Amino acid sequence: MSRVYNFSAGPAVLPEEVLKQAADEMMDYRGSGMSVMEMSHRSKVYDDIIKTAEQDLRDLMGIPNNYKVLFLQGGASQQFAAVPMNLMKNKRAGYIITGQWAKKAYQEAKIYGDAVELASSADKTFSYIPDVSDLPITDDMDYVYICENNTIYGTKYKTLPNTKGKDLVSDVSSCFLSEPVDVTKYGVIYGGVQKNIGPAGVVISIIREDLIRDDVLAGTPTMLKWKTQADNDSLYNTPPCYGIYICGLVFGWIKRMGGLSGMKAHNERKAAVIYEFLDKSELFKGTVVKEDRSLMNVPFVTGDEELDKKFVAEATAAGFVNLKGHRTVGGMRASIYNAMPIEGVEKLVQFMEDFEKNNK
Ligand SMILES: *Cc1c(COP(=O)(O)O)cnc(C)c1O
């Protein structure tokens, strides 16, 4: 067996401990005589899996009792529609455009109502987070929407927007469980799990109870109505059973790693290694303003497309894979999610130093 250092933006690296545990439990899950993939989602044994996963997530994030935790399908992209369908009472909401995922959510919301652009960083290829201290939020807005960590561009909000009393909806797909969070500051926190928590196919939405209601937009499909899912503890229909099980194993791993404060320390150490190198390198440059840098996604360039290509090819051959940047930014991007070990980042930086020496 030979494992690479996988810097993919998603689906992404998972903790080896979790993969091994899943392998051990594959043929016979804890004496049930079957794999988790093969069991009824209505069985006692599966009920324990999903309930334990939810409780562990509640413990990790300190989720208050007046918030529901939903395990859903359809990717984060389906929540782009579910958010306005469930929340647009006045058919008006504010969106902050900090990258492609925020923009897609904004465009989707326009199908259902009046989505208003409150601020944007499109003028500089989304390389910063705009000033969000005094936005043109109007009284009739149902919510304010952000993408908290911008996977493609490598920016992260360090302070949440002043929403002037409106509920904040946040897509945390690429920073889920990467550091402690105050859930009470949000109306809705949601994300696809394939970046930082588990296999593609599961979305977790954490929603304050009063935002889960019957009077959703006319025409909202039963499956996209949060109330349907909340009333049935995410078991209205067959959930993505196996994916939820893996998420549960990852929650257990994060607990053993010291919870979210442990994760934050681990992620800050890794990010410091790569950003400190980028700041002193004469070849590689980070593309994001320093104060808005993400701990999870680190885009960088050499300034020469041919050299970028050569770097990606040589890195791949050396076992550092999926470093090619998104096509709208070019260059490279190292995604260093929770499960990326510190050695992976240290060895990558060593490889970058050597590449720099050899390509002067
Ligand atoms: C990957 C990603 C998405 C899209 O997720 P899907 O599960 O593929 O729909 C949305 N938002 C952010 C921030 C992402 O990183």
Coordinates of C-alpha atoms and ligand atoms in Angstrom, one line a residue:
M1 CA 0.0 0.0 0.0
S2 CA 1.3 3.4 -0.8
R3 CA -0.5 6.6 0.1
V4 CA 0.2 10.0 -1.4
Y5 CA -0.1 13.4 0.1
N6 CA -3.4 14.5 -1.3
F7 CA -3.9 18.3 -1.5
S8 CA -7.3 18.0 -3.3
A9 CA -9.9 20.7 -2.6
G10 CA -12.6 18.0 -2.5
P11 CA -13.4 15.2 -2.2
A12 CA -10.4 15.3 0.0
V13 CA -8.0 13.5 2.4
L14 CA -9.6 11.7 5.3
P15 CA -7.8 10.6 8.5
E16 CA -6.0 7.2 8.0
E17 CA -7.3 6.1 11.5
V18 CA -10.9 6.5 10.2
L19 CA -10.2 4.7 6.9
K20 CA -8.6 1.8 8.9
Q21 CA -11.6 1.6 11.3
A22 CA -14.0 1.6 8.4
A23 CA -12.0 -1.2 6.7
D24 CA -12.0 -3.2 10.0
E25 CA -15.8 -2.8 10.3
M26 CA -16.6 -3.3 6.6
M27 CA -17.6 -7.0 6.7
D28 CA -19.2 -7.2 10.1
Y29 CA -20.2 -3.9 11.8
R30 CA -19.8 -4.6 15.5
G31 CA -21.4 -8.0 15.5
S32 CA -24.3 -7.1 13.3
G33 CA -23.0 -9.6 10.7
M34 CA -23.3 -7.0 7.9
S35 CA -21.7 -3.8 6.6
V36 CA -23.2 -0.4 7.4
M37 CA -24.0 -0.2 3.7
E38 CA -26.3 -3.2 4.0
M39 CA -28.4 -2.4 7.0
S40 CA -31.8 -0.8 7.3
H41 CA -31.8 2.8 8.1
R42 CA -34.7 2.0 10.5
S43 CA -32.7 -0.6 12.4
K44 CA -31.6 -0.1 16.1
V45 CA -28.0 -0.5 15.1
Y46 CA -28.2 2.3 12.5
D47 CA -30.2 4.5 14.8
D48 CA -27.3 4.3 17.2
I49 CA -24.9 5.4 14.4
I50 CA -26.9 8.5 13.3
K51 CA -27.8 9.5 16.9
T52 CA -24.2 9.2 18.1
A53 CA -23.0 11.1 15.1
E54 CA -25.4 13.9 15.8
Q55 CA -24.5 14.0 19.5
D56 CA -20.8 14.1 18.8
L57 CA -21.3 16.9 16.3
R58 CA -23.3 18.8 18.9
D59 CA -20.6 18.3 21.5
L60 CA -17.8 19.4 19.1
M61 CA -19.6 22.6 17.9
G62 CA -21.5 23.3 21.2
I63 CA -24.7 23.4 19.2
P64 CA -27.5 24.8 21.4
N65 CA -30.7 22.8 21.9
N66 CA -32.7 25.3 19.9
Y67 CA -30.8 24.3 16.7
K68 CA -31.6 21.2 14.6
V69 CA -29.0 19.2 12.9
L70 CA -30.0 17.8 9.6
F71 CA -28.1 15.2 7.5
L72 CA -29.2 15.8 3.9
Q73 CA -28.3 14.9 0.3
G74 CA -27.8 16.9 -2.9
G75 CA -24.6 18.6 -2.1
A76 CA -24.1 22.1 -0.8
S77 CA -25.3 23.2 -4.3
Q78 CA -28.8 22.0 -3.5
Q79 CA -28.9 24.1 -0.4
F80 CA -28.3 27.1 -2.7
A81 CA -32.0 26.6 -3.6
A82 CA -33.2 25.2 -0.2
V83 CA -32.1 28.4 1.6
P84 CA -34.3 30.8 -0.3
M85 CA -37.1 28.3 -0.6
N86 CA -37.2 27.9 3.2
L87 CA -36.3 31.5 4.3
M88 CA -37.6 34.0 1.7
K89 CA -40.7 35.1 3.3
N90 CA -40.3 38.7 2.0
K91 CA -38.7 37.3 -1.2
R92 CA -35.6 39.5 -0.5
A93 CA -32.2 38.6 0.8
G94 CA -28.6 40.0 0.8
Y95 CA -25.7 38.1 -0.6
I96 CA -22.0 38.9 -0.2
I97 CA -20.0 37.7 -3.3
T98 CA -16.6 36.5 -2.3
G99 CA -16.1 33.8 -5.0
Q100 CA -17.7 31.3 -7.3
W101 CA -19.6 29.4 -4.6
A102 CA -21.2 32.6 -3.2
K103 CA -22.0 33.7 -6.7
K104 CA -23.7 30.4 -7.5
A105 CA -25.8 30.6 -4.4
Y106 CA -26.7 34.2 -5.3
Q107 CA -27.7 33.3 -8.8
E108 CA -29.8 30.4 -7.5
A109 CA -31.6 32.6 -5.0
K110 CA -32.5 35.0 -7.9
I111 CA -34.8 32.2 -9.3
Y112 CA -36.9 32.5 -6.1
G113 CA -36.8 36.1 -5.2
D114 CA -34.9 39.4 -5.1
A115 CA -31.3 38.4 -4.2
V116 CA -29.3 41.6 -3.6
E117 CA -25.5 41.9 -3.9
L118 CA -24.4 43.6 -0.7
A119 CA -20.7 43.6 -1.4
S120 CA -18.2 41.8 -3.7
S121 CA -14.5 41.2 -4.1
A122 CA -14.8 40.3 -7.8
D123 CA -12.8 43.4 -8.8
K124 CA -9.6 41.7 -7.6
T125 CA -10.3 38.1 -8.5
F126 CA -11.8 37.5 -5.1
S127 CA -8.4 37.8 -3.4
Y128 CA -9.8 39.5 -0.3
I129 CA -12.9 39.7 1.9
P130 CA -14.7 43.0 1.5
D131 CA -15.5 45.4 4.4
V132 CA -18.7 43.9 5.9
S133 CA -19.0 46.3 8.8
D134 CA -21.7 48.5 7.4
L135 CA -23.6 46.9 4.5
P136 CA -26.7 48.3 2.7
I137 CA -29.0 45.8 4.5
T138 CA -32.6 46.8 4.3
D139 CA -35.4 45.9 6.8
D140 CA -37.2 43.7 4.4
M141 CA -34.3 41.3 3.9
D142 CA -35.0 37.7 5.1
Y143 CA -31.4 36.9 5.7
V144 CA -27.8 37.7 4.9
Y145 CA -25.8 35.1 3.1
I146 CA -22.0 34.4 3.1
C147 CA -19.6 31.7 1.9
E148 CA -17.3 31.7 5.0
N149 CA -14.2 30.0 3.5
N150 CA -13.7 30.5 -0.2
T151 CA -12.4 27.1 -1.4
I152 CA -11.2 28.3 -4.8
Y153 CA -9.7 31.6 -3.9
G154 CA -8.3 30.8 -0.4
T155 CA -10.0 33.6 1.6
K156 CA -11.8 33.3 4.9
Y157 CA -13.9 35.7 7.0
K158 CA -12.0 36.6 10.2
T159 CA -15.0 38.6 11.4
L160 CA -18.5 37.8 10.5
P161 CA -20.6 40.6 8.8
N162 CA -22.6 43.0 10.8
T163 CA -26.0 41.8 9.6
K164 CA -28.0 44.6 11.4
G165 CA -30.1 42.0 13.2
K166 CA -30.8 39.8 10.2
D167 CA -30.2 36.1 10.3
L168 CA -26.8 35.0 9.0
V169 CA -26.7 32.0 6.6
S170 CA -23.2 30.6 6.1
D171 CA -21.8 28.0 3.7
V172 CA -19.0 26.4 5.6
S173 CA -18.3 23.5 3.3
S174 CA -14.5 24.1 3.2
C175 CA -14.0 25.1 6.8
F176 CA -16.4 22.8 8.7
L177 CA -15.0 21.8 12.1
S178 CA -11.6 23.4 11.3
E179 CA -11.8 25.7 14.4
P180 CA -14.2 26.6 17.2
V181 CA -17.5 28.3 16.2
D182 CA -20.2 30.3 18.0
V183 CA -23.3 28.7 16.5
T184 CA -25.5 31.3 18.1
K185 CA -24.2 33.9 15.7
Y186 CA -25.9 32.1 12.8
G187 CA -29.4 31.3 11.7
V188 CA -28.1 28.5 9.4
I189 CA -24.7 26.9 9.1
Y190 CA -24.4 24.3 6.3
G191 CA -21.9 22.5 4.2
G192 CA -21.1 19.6 2.0
V193 CA -19.0 17.1 4.0
Q194 CA -16.5 16.1 1.3
K195 CA -14.0 18.8 2.0
N196 CA -13.4 18.3 5.7
I197 CA -15.6 15.7 7.2
G198 CA -16.5 12.7 5.1
P199 CA -17.5 11.2 1.7
A200 CA -19.4 13.2 -0.9
G201 CA -23.1 12.7 -0.7
V202 CA -23.8 14.2 2.7
V203 CA -24.7 17.8 3.5
I204 CA -25.1 18.9 7.1
S205 CA -27.4 21.8 7.9
I206 CA -27.5 23.3 11.4
I207 CA -30.6 25.4 11.6
R208 CA -32.2 27.5 14.4
E209 CA -35.6 26.1 15.1
D210 CA -37.7 29.1 14.4
L211 CA -36.3 29.1 10.9
I212 CA -37.8 25.7 10.3
R213 CA -41.4 26.3 9.3
D214 CA -44.4 25.3 7.2
D215 CA -44.8 28.5 5.3
V216 CA -42.1 27.9 2.8
L217 CA -42.2 29.2 -0.8
A218 CA -45.1 27.7 -2.8
G219 CA -43.8 24.8 -4.9
T220 CA -41.0 23.8 -2.6
P221 CA -40.5 20.1 -3.0
T222 CA -41.2 18.0 0.2
M223 CA -37.6 16.8 0.2
L224 CA -36.3 20.4 0.2
K225 CA -38.5 21.6 3.0
W226 CA -36.3 21.6 6.1
K227 CA -39.4 20.9 8.3
T228 CA -39.9 17.6 6.5
Q229 CA -36.4 16.5 7.4
A230 CA -36.4 18.0 10.9
D231 CA -39.7 16.3 11.9
N232 CA -38.3 13.0 10.8
D233 CA -34.8 13.3 12.4
S234 CA -33.2 13.2 8.9
L235 CA -35.0 9.9 8.2
Y236 CA -37.9 11.0 6.1
N237 CA -36.5 8.8 3.3
T238 CA -33.3 6.7 3.1
P239 CA -30.5 9.0 4.2
P240 CA -26.9 8.6 2.8
C241 CA -26.3 5.9 5.5
Y242 CA -22.8 5.0 4.9
G243 CA -21.6 8.5 4.4
I244 CA -23.2 9.6 7.7
Y245 CA -21.4 6.6 9.4
I246 CA -18.0 7.8 8.1
C247 CA -18.8 11.4 9.3
G248 CA -19.5 9.9 12.7
L249 CA -16.1 8.2 12.7
V250 CA -14.5 11.5 11.8
F251 CA -16.3 13.3 14.6
G252 CA -14.8 10.7 17.0
W253 CA -11.3 11.3 15.5
I254 CA -11.7 15.1 16.0
K255 CA -12.7 14.5 19.6
R256 CA -9.6 12.5 20.2
M257 CA -7.5 15.2 18.5
G258 CA -8.7 17.7 21.2
G259 CA -11.9 18.9 19.7
L260 CA -12.2 22.1 17.6
S261 CA -9.6 24.0 19.6
G262 CA -7.2 21.1 19.0
M263 CA -8.1 21.2 15.3
K264 CA -7.5 25.0 15.2
A265 CA -4.0 24.6 16.7
H266 CA -3.2 21.8 14.3
N267 CA -4.5 23.8 11.3
E268 CA -2.7 27.0 12.3
R269 CA 0.6 25.1 12.6
K270 CA 0.2 23.7 9.2
A271 CA -0.9 27.0 7.6
A272 CA 2.0 28.8 9.3
V273 CA 4.5 26.4 7.7
I274 CA 3.3 27.1 4.1
Y275 CA 2.5 30.8 4.5
E276 CA 5.9 31.6 6.1
F277 CA 7.6 29.9 3.2
L278 CA 5.4 31.8 0.6
D279 CA 6.3 35.1 2.3
K280 CA 10.0 34.6 2.0
S281 CA 10.2 32.7 -1.3
E282 CA 11.5 34.6 -4.3
L283 CA 9.7 32.2 -6.7
F284 CA 6.3 31.3 -5.2
K285 CA 3.8 33.9 -4.2
G286 CA 0.5 33.6 -2.3
T287 CA -2.4 35.2 -4.1
V288 CA -4.5 36.4 -1.2
V289 CA -4.1 39.4 1.1
K290 CA -2.5 38.4 4.3
E291 CA -5.3 39.3 6.7
D292 CA -7.9 37.2 4.9
R293 CA -5.9 34.0 4.3
S294 CA -7.7 30.7 4.7
L295 CA -6.3 28.0 7.0
M296 CA -7.7 25.4 4.6
N297 CA -7.0 26.4 1.0
V298 CA -3.7 28.0 0.0
P299 CA -3.4 29.2 -3.6
F300 CA 0.0 30.3 -4.9
V301 CA 1.7 31.0 -8.2
T302 CA 5.2 31.4 -9.7
G303 CA 4.0 34.1 -12.1
D304 CA 5.1 31.9 -15.0
E305 CA 2.5 29.5 -16.4
E306 CA 5.1 27.1 -17.8
L307 CA 6.9 26.9 -14.5
D308 CA 3.6 26.3 -12.7
K309 CA 2.9 23.3 -15.0
K310 CA 6.4 22.0 -14.4
F311 CA 6.0 22.3 -10.6
V312 CA 2.7 20.5 -10.6
A313 CA 4.1 17.7 -12.8
E314 CA 7.2 17.2 -10.6
A315 CA 5.2 17.5 -7.4
T316 CA 2.8 14.8 -8.6
A317 CA 5.7 12.5 -9.5
A318 CA 7.0 13.0 -6.0
G319 CA 3.7 12.0 -4.4
F320 CA 2.2 15.5 -3.7
V321 CA -1.0 15.3 -5.7
N322 CA -3.9 17.5 -6.8
L323 CA -1.9 20.7 -6.5
K324 CA -3.2 22.3 -9.7
G325 CA -5.0 25.5 -9.0
H326 CA -8.6 26.2 -10.1
R327 CA -8.8 27.4 -13.7
T328 CA -10.0 30.9 -12.7
V329 CA -6.9 31.5 -10.6
G330 CA -4.3 29.4 -12.3
G331 CA -1.1 28.3 -10.6
M332 CA -1.4 26.0 -7.6
R333 CA -3.6 25.4 -4.6
A334 CA -2.7 23.3 -1.6
S335 CA -5.8 22.3 0.4
I336 CA -4.7 21.4 3.9
Y337 CA -7.8 20.2 5.6
N338 CA -8.1 18.8 9.1
A339 CA -6.9 15.3 8.0
M340 CA -3.7 16.6 6.3
P341 CA -0.9 15.7 8.7
I342 CA 1.8 18.3 9.5
E343 CA 4.4 16.1 7.8
G344 CA 2.5 16.5 4.5
V345 CA 2.8 20.3 4.7
E346 CA 6.5 20.2 5.9
K347 CA 7.5 17.8 3.1
L348 CA 5.6 19.9 0.5
V349 CA 7.4 23.0 1.6
Q350 CA 10.8 21.1 1.5
F351 CA 9.9 20.1 -2.1
M352 CA 9.0 23.7 -3.0
E353 CA 12.4 24.9 -1.5
D354 CA 14.2 22.4 -3.6
F355 CA 12.2 23.3 -6.7
E356 CA 13.0 27.0 -6.2
K357 CA 16.8 26.2 -5.9
N358 CA 16.7 24.1 -9.1
N359 CA 14.8 26.7 -11.1
K360 CA 16.6 29.9 -10.4
Ligands
LIG1 C1 -17.4 22.4 -2.8 C2 -18.2 23.5 -2.4 C3 -19.5 23.6 -2.7 C4 -20.3 22.7 -3.6 O1 -20.5 21.5 -3.0 P1 -21.3 20.3 -3.7 O2 -21.5 19.4 -2.5 O3 -20.5 19.8 -4.8 O4 -22.6 20.9 -4.1 C5 -20.2 24.7 -2.2 N1 -19.7 25.6 -1.4 C6 -18.4 25.5 -1.1 C7 -17.8 26.6 -0.2 C8 -17.6 24.5 -1.6 O5 -16.3 24.4 -1.2

